[in-house]
């Protein structure tokens, strides 16, 4: 299950915690579109994404396209290892245009 968090309660920042999969895509789609509509710039923190599949990747592509179409700024930050792996496998890292920042938890 995925949770959408606004860790610092800032408008324009959403953190996804958990799954970004076919099972959570519909729920997350509405939350991401609402977040994008409410801010001129949206930061999407992916550091706590523990699982992502093709549906999750499609959701990220959709929200990036929506931001472009509406003239809003969208950035992806804190890419978790599973997100980086899927971006590498898909060859879509360049599409998003954001530097990949991997946040590792201290061991």
PDB file of N, CA and C in Angstrom:
ATOM      1  N   UNK A   1       0.840  -1.178   0.000  1.00  0.00           N
ATOM      2  CA  UNK A   1       0.000   0.000   0.000  1.00  0.00           C
ATOM      3  C   UNK A   1       0.880   1.235   0.000  1.00  0.00           C
ATOM      4  N   UNK A   2       0.481   2.214  -0.749  1.00  0.00           N
ATOM      5  CA  UNK A   2       1.243   3.455  -0.830  1.00  0.00           C
ATOM      6  C   UNK A   2       0.534   4.548  -0.057  1.00  0.00           C
ATOM      7  N   UNK A   3       1.311   5.369   0.549  1.00  0.00           N
ATOM      8  CA  UNK A   3       0.789   6.547   1.228  1.00  0.00           C
ATOM      9  C   UNK A   3       1.397   7.769   0.579  1.00  0.00           C
ATOM     10  N   UNK A   4       0.587   8.789   0.437  1.00  0.00           N
ATOM     11  CA  UNK A   4       1.078  10.073  -0.040  1.00  0.00           C
ATOM     12  C   UNK A   4       1.202  10.954   1.179  1.00  0.00           C
ATOM     13  N   UNK A   5       2.416  11.477   1.383  1.00  0.00           N
ATOM     14  CA  UNK A   5       2.657  12.302   2.557  1.00  0.00           C
ATOM     15  C   UNK A   5       3.163  13.663   2.129  1.00  0.00           C
ATOM     16  N   UNK A   6       2.835  14.622   2.911  1.00  0.00           N
ATOM     17  CA  UNK A   6       3.420  15.954   2.775  1.00  0.00           C
ATOM     18  C   UNK A   6       4.173  16.156   4.078  1.00  0.00           C
ATOM     19  N   UNK A   7       5.413  15.663   4.117  1.00  0.00           N
ATOM     20  CA  UNK A   7       6.189  15.586   5.351  1.00  0.00           C
ATOM     21  C   UNK A   7       6.279  16.913   6.093  1.00  0.00           C
ATOM     22  N   UNK A   8       6.429  17.978   5.373  1.00  0.00           N
ATOM     23  CA  UNK A   8       6.593  19.271   6.027  1.00  0.00           C
ATOM     24  C   UNK A   8       5.360  20.146   5.875  1.00  0.00           C
ATOM     25  N   UNK A   9       4.296  19.576   5.391  1.00  0.00           N
ATOM     26  CA  UNK A   9       3.040  20.285   5.166  1.00  0.00           C
ATOM     27  C   UNK A   9       3.220  21.505   4.258  1.00  0.00           C
ATOM     28  N   UNK A  10       4.125  21.387   3.312  1.00  0.00           N
ATOM     29  CA  UNK A  10       4.334  22.459   2.351  1.00  0.00           C
ATOM     30  C   UNK A  10       3.480  22.195   1.129  1.00  0.00           C
ATOM     31  N   UNK A  11       2.809  23.210   0.639  1.00  0.00           N
ATOM     32  CA  UNK A  11       2.135  23.012  -0.635  1.00  0.00           C
ATOM     33  C   UNK A  11       3.189  22.802  -1.718  1.00  0.00           C
ATOM     34  N   UNK A  12       2.903  21.941  -2.649  1.00  0.00           N
ATOM     35  CA  UNK A  12       3.836  21.716  -3.733  1.00  0.00           C
ATOM     36  C   UNK A  12       4.858  20.639  -3.471  1.00  0.00           C
ATOM     37  N   UNK A  13       4.679  19.857  -2.413  1.00  0.00           N
ATOM     38  CA  UNK A  13       5.599  18.755  -2.130  1.00  0.00           C
ATOM     39  C   UNK A  13       4.806  17.530  -1.707  1.00  0.00           C
ATOM     40  N   UNK A  14       5.042  16.420  -2.413  1.00  0.00           N
ATOM     41  CA  UNK A  14       4.372  15.163  -2.098  1.00  0.00           C
ATOM     42  C   UNK A  14       5.435  14.078  -1.990  1.00  0.00           C
ATOM     43  N   UNK A  15       5.360  13.273  -0.946  1.00  0.00           N
ATOM     44  CA  UNK A  15       6.243  12.125  -0.777  1.00  0.00           C
ATOM     45  C   UNK A  15       5.409  10.856  -0.887  1.00  0.00           C
ATOM     46  N   UNK A  16       5.870   9.927  -1.706  1.00  0.00           N
ATOM     47  CA  UNK A  16       5.183   8.640  -1.840  1.00  0.00           C
ATOM     48  C   UNK A  16       5.929   7.634  -0.994  1.00  0.00           C
ATOM     49  N   UNK A  17       5.192   6.947  -0.141  1.00  0.00           N
ATOM     50  CA  UNK A  17       5.763   5.973   0.782  1.00  0.00           C
ATOM     51  C   UNK A  17       5.119   4.623   0.517  1.00  0.00           C
ATOM     52  N   UNK A  18       5.901   3.660   0.067  1.00  0.00           N
ATOM     53  CA  UNK A  18       5.368   2.314  -0.169  1.00  0.00           C
ATOM     54  C   UNK A  18       5.365   1.963  -1.644  1.00  0.00           C
ATOM     55  N   UNK A  19       4.271   1.359  -2.079  1.00  0.00           N
ATOM     56  CA  UNK A  19       4.153   0.866  -3.448  1.00  0.00           C
ATOM     57  C   UNK A  19       3.736   1.950  -4.431  1.00  0.00           C
ATOM     58  N   UNK A  20       4.286   1.863  -5.607  1.00  0.00           N
ATOM     59  CA  UNK A  20       3.862   2.657  -6.753  1.00  0.00           C
ATOM     60  C   UNK A  20       3.600   1.623  -7.845  1.00  0.00           C
ATOM     61  N   UNK A  21       2.464   0.930  -7.699  1.00  0.00           N
ATOM     62  CA  UNK A  21       2.150  -0.222  -8.543  1.00  0.00           C
ATOM     63  C   UNK A  21       0.724  -0.140  -9.069  1.00  0.00           C
ATOM     64  N   UNK A  22       0.358  -1.132  -9.826  1.00  0.00           N
ATOM     65  CA  UNK A  22      -0.986  -1.202 -10.390  1.00  0.00           C
ATOM     66  C   UNK A  22      -2.051  -1.164  -9.288  1.00  0.00           C
ATOM     67  N   UNK A  23      -1.704  -1.636  -8.107  1.00  0.00           N
ATOM     68  CA  UNK A  23      -2.662  -1.683  -7.011  1.00  0.00           C
ATOM     69  C   UNK A  23      -2.908  -0.321  -6.363  1.00  0.00           C
ATOM     70  N   UNK A  24      -1.985   0.607  -6.562  1.00  0.00           N
ATOM     71  CA  UNK A  24      -2.111   1.929  -5.938  1.00  0.00           C
ATOM     72  C   UNK A  24      -2.218   3.065  -6.957  1.00  0.00           C
ATOM     73  N   UNK A  25      -2.055   2.752  -8.227  1.00  0.00           N
ATOM     74  CA  UNK A  25      -1.958   3.788  -9.263  1.00  0.00           C
ATOM     75  C   UNK A  25      -3.195   4.675  -9.344  1.00  0.00           C
ATOM     76  N   UNK A  26      -4.382   4.113  -9.283  1.00  0.00           N
ATOM     77  CA  UNK A  26      -5.595   4.924  -9.419  1.00  0.00           C
ATOM     78  C   UNK A  26      -5.728   5.918  -8.270  1.00  0.00           C
ATOM     79  N   UNK A  27      -5.516   5.436  -7.058  1.00  0.00           N
ATOM     80  CA  UNK A  27      -5.586   6.315  -5.883  1.00  0.00           C
ATOM     81  C   UNK A  27      -4.518   7.411  -5.958  1.00  0.00           C
ATOM     82  N   UNK A  28      -3.300   7.034  -6.311  1.00  0.00           N
ATOM     83  CA  UNK A  28      -2.212   8.005  -6.391  1.00  0.00           C
ATOM     84  C   UNK A  28      -2.416   8.994  -7.530  1.00  0.00           C
ATOM     85  N   UNK A  29      -3.014   8.539  -8.627  1.00  0.00           N
ATOM     86  CA  UNK A  29      -3.244   9.432  -9.764  1.00  0.00           C
ATOM     87  C   UNK A  29      -4.058  10.639  -9.335  1.00  0.00           C
ATOM     88  N   UNK A  30      -5.140  10.411  -8.620  1.00  0.00           N
ATOM     89  CA  UNK A  30      -5.993  11.515  -8.171  1.00  0.00           C
ATOM     90  C   UNK A  30      -5.246  12.459  -7.236  1.00  0.00           C
ATOM     91  N   UNK A  31      -4.459  11.908  -6.329  1.00  0.00           N
ATOM     92  CA  UNK A  31      -3.719  12.738  -5.383  1.00  0.00           C
ATOM     93  C   UNK A  31      -2.635  13.551  -6.080  1.00  0.00           C
ATOM     94  N   UNK A  32      -1.969  12.948  -7.051  1.00  0.00           N
ATOM     95  CA  UNK A  32      -0.929  13.672  -7.773  1.00  0.00           C
ATOM     96  C   UNK A  32      -1.514  14.767  -8.650  1.00  0.00           C
ATOM     97  N   UNK A  33      -2.615  14.476  -9.329  1.00  0.00           N
ATOM     98  CA  UNK A  33      -3.256  15.492 -10.158  1.00  0.00           C
ATOM     99  C   UNK A  33      -3.772  16.652  -9.315  1.00  0.00           C
ATOM    100  N   UNK A  34      -4.314  16.349  -8.143  1.00  0.00           N
ATOM    101  CA  UNK A  34      -4.772  17.404  -7.237  1.00  0.00           C
ATOM    102  C   UNK A  34      -3.594  18.242  -6.760  1.00  0.00           C
ATOM    103  N   UNK A  35      -2.503  17.587  -6.383  1.00  0.00           N
ATOM    104  CA  UNK A  35      -1.310  18.302  -5.941  1.00  0.00           C
ATOM    105  C   UNK A  35      -0.756  19.201  -7.024  1.00  0.00           C
ATOM    106  N   UNK A  36      -0.764  18.718  -8.255  1.00  0.00           N
ATOM    107  CA  UNK A  36      -0.279  19.520  -9.378  1.00  0.00           C
ATOM    108  C   UNK A  36      -1.199  20.704  -9.640  1.00  0.00           C
ATOM    109  N   UNK A  37      -2.497  20.493  -9.524  1.00  0.00           N
ATOM    110  CA  UNK A  37      -3.465  21.572  -9.768  1.00  0.00           C
ATOM    111  C   UNK A  37      -3.362  22.672  -8.712  1.00  0.00           C
ATOM    112  N   UNK A  38      -2.974  22.319  -7.506  1.00  0.00           N
ATOM    113  CA  UNK A  38      -2.952  23.273  -6.399  1.00  0.00           C
ATOM    114  C   UNK A  38      -1.657  24.079  -6.293  1.00  0.00           C
ATOM    115  N   UNK A  39      -0.639  23.726  -7.081  1.00  0.00           N
ATOM    116  CA  UNK A  39       0.650  24.413  -6.962  1.00  0.00           C
ATOM    117  C   UNK A  39       1.203  24.733  -8.343  1.00  0.00           C
ATOM    118  N   UNK A  40       1.992  25.784  -8.404  1.00  0.00           N
ATOM    119  CA  UNK A  40       2.658  26.124  -9.666  1.00  0.00           C
ATOM    120  C   UNK A  40       3.858  25.213  -9.907  1.00  0.00           C
ATOM    121  N   UNK A  41       4.417  24.706  -8.819  1.00  0.00           N
ATOM    122  CA  UNK A  41       5.555  23.795  -8.901  1.00  0.00           C
ATOM    123  C   UNK A  41       5.314  22.665  -7.907  1.00  0.00           C
ATOM    124  N   UNK A  42       5.564  21.439  -8.354  1.00  0.00           N
ATOM    125  CA  UNK A  42       5.350  20.268  -7.501  1.00  0.00           C
ATOM    126  C   UNK A  42       6.635  19.461  -7.426  1.00  0.00           C
ATOM    127  N   UNK A  43       7.034  19.127  -6.208  1.00  0.00           N
ATOM    128  CA  UNK A  43       8.175  18.240  -5.972  1.00  0.00           C
ATOM    129  C   UNK A  43       7.611  16.888  -5.537  1.00  0.00           C
ATOM    130  N   UNK A  44       8.017  15.848  -6.230  1.00  0.00           N
ATOM    131  CA  UNK A  44       7.557  14.501  -5.914  1.00  0.00           C
ATOM    132  C   UNK A  44       8.736  13.712  -5.362  1.00  0.00           C
ATOM    133  N   UNK A  45       8.690  13.423  -4.064  1.00  0.00           N
ATOM    134  CA  UNK A  45       9.762  12.711  -3.369  1.00  0.00           C
ATOM    135  C   UNK A  45       9.531  11.214  -3.517  1.00  0.00           C
ATOM    136  N   UNK A  46      10.467  10.526  -4.156  1.00  0.00           N
ATOM    137  CA  UNK A  46      10.353   9.086  -4.411  1.00  0.00           C
ATOM    138  C   UNK A  46      11.285   8.266  -3.524  1.00  0.00           C
ATOM    139  N   UNK A  47      11.827   8.861  -2.480  1.00  0.00           N
ATOM    140  CA  UNK A  47      12.829   8.189  -1.655  1.00  0.00           C
ATOM    141  C   UNK A  47      12.289   7.003  -0.865  1.00  0.00           C
ATOM    142  N   UNK A  48      11.000   6.975  -0.590  1.00  0.00           N
ATOM    143  CA  UNK A  48      10.421   5.887   0.203  1.00  0.00           C
ATOM    144  C   UNK A  48       9.622   4.893  -0.638  1.00  0.00           C
ATOM    145  N   UNK A  49       9.766   4.964  -1.965  1.00  0.00           N
ATOM    146  CA  UNK A  49       9.079   3.998  -2.829  1.00  0.00           C
ATOM    147  C   UNK A  49       9.815   2.667  -2.707  1.00  0.00           C
ATOM    148  N   UNK A  50       9.100   1.665  -2.211  1.00  0.00           N
ATOM    149  CA  UNK A  50       9.694   0.347  -2.003  1.00  0.00           C
ATOM    150  C   UNK A  50       9.441  -0.618  -3.132  1.00  0.00           C
ATOM    151  N   UNK A  51       8.438  -0.319  -3.954  1.00  0.00           N
ATOM    152  CA  UNK A  51       8.105  -1.178  -5.086  1.00  0.00           C
ATOM    153  C   UNK A  51       7.480  -0.321  -6.175  1.00  0.00           C
ATOM    154  N   UNK A  52       7.885  -0.570  -7.415  1.00  0.00           N
ATOM    155  CA  UNK A  52       7.325   0.150  -8.554  1.00  0.00           C
ATOM    156  C   UNK A  52       7.232  -0.821  -9.719  1.00  0.00           C
ATOM    157  N   UNK A  53       6.154  -0.724 -10.483  1.00  0.00           N
ATOM    158  CA  UNK A  53       5.986  -1.561 -11.662  1.00  0.00           C
ATOM    159  C   UNK A  53       5.663  -0.678 -12.862  1.00  0.00           C
ATOM    160  N   UNK A  54       5.281  -1.304 -13.970  1.00  0.00           N
ATOM    161  CA  UNK A  54       5.003  -0.551 -15.195  1.00  0.00           C
ATOM    162  C   UNK A  54       3.866   0.449 -14.995  1.00  0.00           C
ATOM    163  N   UNK A  55       2.868   0.100 -14.211  1.00  0.00           N
ATOM    164  CA  UNK A  55       1.763   1.035 -13.946  1.00  0.00           C
ATOM    165  C   UNK A  55       2.259   2.248 -13.174  1.00  0.00           C
ATOM    166  N   UNK A  56       3.166   2.040 -12.236  1.00  0.00           N
ATOM    167  CA  UNK A  56       3.756   3.157 -11.499  1.00  0.00           C
ATOM    168  C   UNK A  56       4.576   4.049 -12.402  1.00  0.00           C
ATOM    169  N   UNK A  57       5.326   3.432 -13.301  1.00  0.00           N
ATOM    170  CA  UNK A  57       6.106   4.200 -14.266  1.00  0.00           C
ATOM    171  C   UNK A  57       5.185   4.994 -15.188  1.00  0.00           C
ATOM    172  N   UNK A  58       4.108   4.390 -15.635  1.00  0.00           N
ATOM    173  CA  UNK A  58       3.132   5.096 -16.471  1.00  0.00           C
ATOM    174  C   UNK A  58       2.543   6.284 -15.728  1.00  0.00           C
ATOM    175  N   UNK A  59       2.312   6.136 -14.438  1.00  0.00           N
ATOM    176  CA  UNK A  59       1.782   7.234 -13.637  1.00  0.00           C
ATOM    177  C   UNK A  59       2.771   8.401 -13.580  1.00  0.00           C
ATOM    178  N   UNK A  60       4.047   8.096 -13.422  1.00  0.00           N
ATOM    179  CA  UNK A  60       5.056   9.146 -13.410  1.00  0.00           C
ATOM    180  C   UNK A  60       5.145   9.848 -14.766  1.00  0.00           C
ATOM    181  N   UNK A  61       5.052   9.078 -15.844  1.00  0.00           N
ATOM    182  CA  UNK A  61       5.056   9.663 -17.187  1.00  0.00           C
ATOM    183  C   UNK A  61       3.839  10.564 -17.368  1.00  0.00           C
ATOM    184  N   UNK A  62       2.673  10.092 -16.939  1.00  0.00           N
ATOM    185  CA  UNK A  62       1.436  10.871 -17.077  1.00  0.00           C
ATOM    186  C   UNK A  62       1.514  12.191 -16.324  1.00  0.00           C
ATOM    187  N   UNK A  63       2.001  12.166 -15.085  1.00  0.00           N
ATOM    188  CA  UNK A  63       2.026  13.396 -14.301  1.00  0.00           C
ATOM    189  C   UNK A  63       3.060  14.369 -14.881  1.00  0.00           C
ATOM    190  N   UNK A  64       4.159  13.848 -15.434  1.00  0.00           N
ATOM    191  CA  UNK A  64       5.154  14.711 -16.081  1.00  0.00           C
ATOM    192  C   UNK A  64       4.547  15.364 -17.328  1.00  0.00           C
ATOM    193  N   UNK A  65       3.812  14.591 -18.124  1.00  0.00           N
ATOM    194  CA  UNK A  65       3.156  15.146 -19.314  1.00  0.00           C
ATOM    195  C   UNK A  65       2.106  16.177 -18.936  1.00  0.00           C
ATOM    196  N   UNK A  66       1.348  15.912 -17.886  1.00  0.00           N
ATOM    197  CA  UNK A  66       0.320  16.847 -17.426  1.00  0.00           C
ATOM    198  C   UNK A  66       0.953  18.159 -16.977  1.00  0.00           C
ATOM    199  N   UNK A  67       2.068  18.064 -16.279  1.00  0.00           N
ATOM    200  CA  UNK A  67       2.767  19.272 -15.837  1.00  0.00           C
ATOM    201  C   UNK A  67       3.241  20.080 -17.042  1.00  0.00           C
ATOM    202  N   UNK A  68       3.780  19.405 -18.039  1.00  0.00           N
ATOM    203  CA  UNK A  68       4.248  20.089 -19.246  1.00  0.00           C
ATOM    204  C   UNK A  68       3.091  20.771 -19.967  1.00  0.00           C
ATOM    205  N   UNK A  69       1.977  20.067 -20.110  1.00  0.00           N
ATOM    206  CA  UNK A  69       0.808  20.609 -20.804  1.00  0.00           C
ATOM    207  C   UNK A  69       0.214  21.823 -20.097  1.00  0.00           C
ATOM    208  N   UNK A  70       0.294  21.848 -18.775  1.00  0.00           N
ATOM    209  CA  UNK A  70      -0.294  22.948 -18.009  1.00  0.00           C
ATOM    210  C   UNK A  70       0.726  24.033 -17.654  1.00  0.00           C
ATOM    211  N   UNK A  71       1.964  23.858 -18.094  1.00  0.00           N
ATOM    212  CA  UNK A  71       2.994  24.864 -17.845  1.00  0.00           C
ATOM    213  C   UNK A  71       3.463  24.929 -16.403  1.00  0.00           C
ATOM    214  N   UNK A  72       3.351  23.811 -15.692  1.00  0.00           N
ATOM    215  CA  UNK A  72       3.777  23.779 -14.291  1.00  0.00           C
ATOM    216  C   UNK A  72       5.103  23.044 -14.165  1.00  0.00           C
ATOM    217  N   UNK A  73       5.841  23.398 -13.152  1.00  0.00           N
ATOM    218  CA  UNK A  73       7.132  22.753 -12.905  1.00  0.00           C
ATOM    219  C   UNK A  73       6.927  21.510 -12.059  1.00  0.00           C
ATOM    220  N   UNK A  74       7.539  20.408 -12.459  1.00  0.00           N
ATOM    221  CA  UNK A  74       7.467  19.156 -11.716  1.00  0.00           C
ATOM    222  C   UNK A  74       8.870  18.596 -11.587  1.00  0.00           C
ATOM    223  N   UNK A  75       9.265  18.267 -10.370  1.00  0.00           N
ATOM    224  CA  UNK A  75      10.572  17.649 -10.165  1.00  0.00           C
ATOM    225  C   UNK A  75      10.416  16.397  -9.326  1.00  0.00           C
ATOM    226  N   UNK A  76      11.246  15.420  -9.648  1.00  0.00           N
ATOM    227  CA  UNK A  76      11.295  14.167  -8.903  1.00  0.00           C
ATOM    228  C   UNK A  76      12.581  14.174  -8.097  1.00  0.00           C
ATOM    229  N   UNK A  77      12.485  13.852  -6.814  1.00  0.00           N
ATOM    230  CA  UNK A  77      13.660  13.870  -5.950  1.00  0.00           C
ATOM    231  C   UNK A  77      13.750  12.587  -5.143  1.00  0.00           C
ATOM    232  N   UNK A  78      14.936  12.331  -4.612  1.00  0.00           N
ATOM    233  CA  UNK A  78      15.147  11.220  -3.698  1.00  0.00           C
ATOM    234  C   UNK A  78      14.845   9.864  -4.285  1.00  0.00           C
ATOM    235  N   UNK A  79      15.180   9.614  -5.517  1.00  0.00           N
ATOM    236  CA  UNK A  79      14.858   8.361  -6.189  1.00  0.00           C
ATOM    237  C   UNK A  79      15.361   7.163  -5.375  1.00  0.00           C
ATOM    238  N   UNK A  80      14.446   6.279  -4.983  1.00  0.00           N
ATOM    239  CA  UNK A  80      14.838   5.068  -4.256  1.00  0.00           C
ATOM    240  C   UNK A  80      15.531   4.108  -5.225  1.00  0.00           C
ATOM    241  N   UNK A  81      16.269   3.132  -4.700  1.00  0.00           N
ATOM    242  CA  UNK A  81      16.961   2.185  -5.579  1.00  0.00           C
ATOM    243  C   UNK A  81      16.033   1.466  -6.566  1.00  0.00           C
ATOM    244  N   UNK A  82      14.814   1.130  -6.158  1.00  0.00           N
ATOM    245  CA  UNK A  82      13.909   0.429  -7.089  1.00  0.00           C
ATOM    246  C   UNK A  82      13.443   1.355  -8.204  1.00  0.00           C
ATOM    247  N   UNK A  83      13.286   2.633  -7.909  1.00  0.00           N
ATOM    248  CA  UNK A  83      12.907   3.607  -8.941  1.00  0.00           C
ATOM    249  C   UNK A  83      14.058   3.762  -9.934  1.00  0.00           C
ATOM    250  N   UNK A  84      15.273   3.898  -9.433  1.00  0.00           N
ATOM    251  CA  UNK A  84      16.443   4.040 -10.299  1.00  0.00           C
ATOM    252  C   UNK A  84      16.579   2.820 -11.197  1.00  0.00           C
ATOM    253  N   UNK A  85      16.400   1.643 -10.629  1.00  0.00           N
ATOM    254  CA  UNK A  85      16.519   0.409 -11.405  1.00  0.00           C
ATOM    255  C   UNK A  85      15.504   0.370 -12.546  1.00  0.00           C
ATOM    256  N   UNK A  86      14.241   0.729 -12.263  1.00  0.00           N
ATOM    257  CA  UNK A  86      13.229   0.710 -13.313  1.00  0.00           C
ATOM    258  C   UNK A  86      13.504   1.787 -14.369  1.00  0.00           C
ATOM    259  N   UNK A  87      13.961   2.951 -13.959  1.00  0.00           N
ATOM    260  CA  UNK A  87      14.308   3.993 -14.931  1.00  0.00           C
ATOM    261  C   UNK A  87      15.456   3.539 -15.826  1.00  0.00           C
ATOM    262  N   UNK A  88      16.427   2.846 -15.247  1.00  0.00           N
ATOM    263  CA  UNK A  88      17.532   2.306 -16.046  1.00  0.00           C
ATOM    264  C   UNK A  88      17.035   1.255 -17.033  1.00  0.00           C
ATOM    265  N   UNK A  89      16.207   0.334 -16.552  1.00  0.00           N
ATOM    266  CA  UNK A  89      15.682  -0.735 -17.414  1.00  0.00           C
ATOM    267  C   UNK A  89      14.827  -0.188 -18.549  1.00  0.00           C
ATOM    268  N   UNK A  90      14.053   0.838 -18.262  1.00  0.00           N
ATOM    269  CA  UNK A  90      13.130   1.392 -19.253  1.00  0.00           C
ATOM    270  C   UNK A  90      13.804   2.385 -20.193  1.00  0.00           C
ATOM    271  N   UNK A  91      14.950   2.917 -19.805  1.00  0.00           N
ATOM    272  CA  UNK A  91      15.625   3.921 -20.608  1.00  0.00           C
ATOM    273  C   UNK A  91      14.937   5.282 -20.564  1.00  0.00           C
ATOM    274  N   UNK A  92      14.112   5.524 -19.546  1.00  0.00           N
ATOM    275  CA  UNK A  92      13.334   6.755 -19.467  1.00  0.00           C
ATOM    276  C   UNK A  92      13.911   7.820 -18.541  1.00  0.00           C
ATOM    277  N   UNK A  93      15.086   7.599 -18.001  1.00  0.00           N
ATOM    278  CA  UNK A  93      15.658   8.586 -17.078  1.00  0.00           C
ATOM    279  C   UNK A  93      15.758   9.954 -17.740  1.00  0.00           C
ATOM    280  N   UNK A  94      16.168  10.012 -18.987  1.00  0.00           N
ATOM    281  CA  UNK A  94      16.293  11.277 -19.703  1.00  0.00           C
ATOM    282  C   UNK A  94      14.962  11.963 -19.953  1.00  0.00           C
ATOM    283  N   UNK A  95      13.890  11.193 -20.083  1.00  0.00           N
ATOM    284  CA  UNK A  95      12.560  11.762 -20.303  1.00  0.00           C
ATOM    285  C   UNK A  95      12.156  12.673 -19.160  1.00  0.00           C
ATOM    286  N   UNK A  96      12.482  12.272 -17.954  1.00  0.00           N
ATOM    287  CA  UNK A  96      12.085  13.044 -16.787  1.00  0.00           C
ATOM    288  C   UNK A  96      12.946  14.280 -16.598  1.00  0.00           C
ATOM    289  N   UNK A  97      14.186  14.244 -17.069  1.00  0.00           N
ATOM    290  CA  UNK A  97      15.031  15.427 -17.053  1.00  0.00           C
ATOM    291  C   UNK A  97      15.527  15.844 -15.684  1.00  0.00           C
ATOM    292  N   UNK A  98      15.318  15.029 -14.675  1.00  0.00           N
ATOM    293  CA  UNK A  98      15.770  15.367 -13.328  1.00  0.00           C
ATOM    294  C   UNK A  98      17.014  14.564 -12.996  1.00  0.00           C
ATOM    295  N   UNK A  99      17.957  15.169 -12.273  1.00  0.00           N
ATOM    296  CA  UNK A  99      19.100  14.373 -11.834  1.00  0.00           C
ATOM    297  C   UNK A  99      18.618  13.297 -10.869  1.00  0.00           C
ATOM    298  N   UNK A 100      19.212  12.122 -10.969  1.00  0.00           N
ATOM    299  CA  UNK A 100      18.827  11.042 -10.070  1.00  0.00           C
ATOM    300  C   UNK A 100      19.557  11.219  -8.755  1.00  0.00           C
ATOM    301  N   UNK A 101      18.794  11.378  -7.702  1.00  0.00           N
ATOM    302  CA  UNK A 101      19.344  11.547  -6.372  1.00  0.00           C
ATOM    303  C   UNK A 101      18.874  10.373  -5.534  1.00  0.00           C
ATOM    304  N   UNK A 102      19.794   9.531  -5.159  1.00  0.00           N
ATOM    305  CA  UNK A 102      19.461   8.347  -4.373  1.00  0.00           C
ATOM    306  C   UNK A 102      19.721   8.659  -2.912  1.00  0.00           C
ATOM    307  N   UNK A 103      18.690   8.489  -2.102  1.00  0.00           N
ATOM    308  CA  UNK A 103      18.818   8.726  -0.675  1.00  0.00           C
ATOM    309  C   UNK A 103      18.939   7.378   0.008  1.00  0.00           C
ATOM    310  N   UNK A 104      20.019   7.168   0.682  1.00  0.00           N
ATOM    311  CA  UNK A 104      20.239   5.895   1.388  1.00  0.00           C
ATOM    312  C   UNK A 104      20.066   6.124   2.886  1.00  0.00           C
ATOM    313  N   UNK A 105      19.347   5.199   3.502  1.00  0.00           N
ATOM    314  CA  UNK A 105      19.168   5.283   4.949  1.00  0.00           C
ATOM    315  C   UNK A 105      20.445   4.800   5.625  1.00  0.00           C
ATOM    316  N   UNK A 106      20.805   5.415   6.729  1.00  0.00           N
ATOM    317  CA  UNK A 106      22.008   4.968   7.444  1.00  0.00           C
ATOM    318  C   UNK A 106      21.812   3.544   7.946  1.00  0.00           C
ATOM    319  N   UNK A 107      22.882   2.758   7.894  1.00  0.00           N
ATOM    320  CA  UNK A 107      22.803   1.362   8.386  1.00  0.00           C
ATOM    321  C   UNK A 107      23.321   1.207   9.765  1.00  0.00           C
TER     322      UNK A 107
END
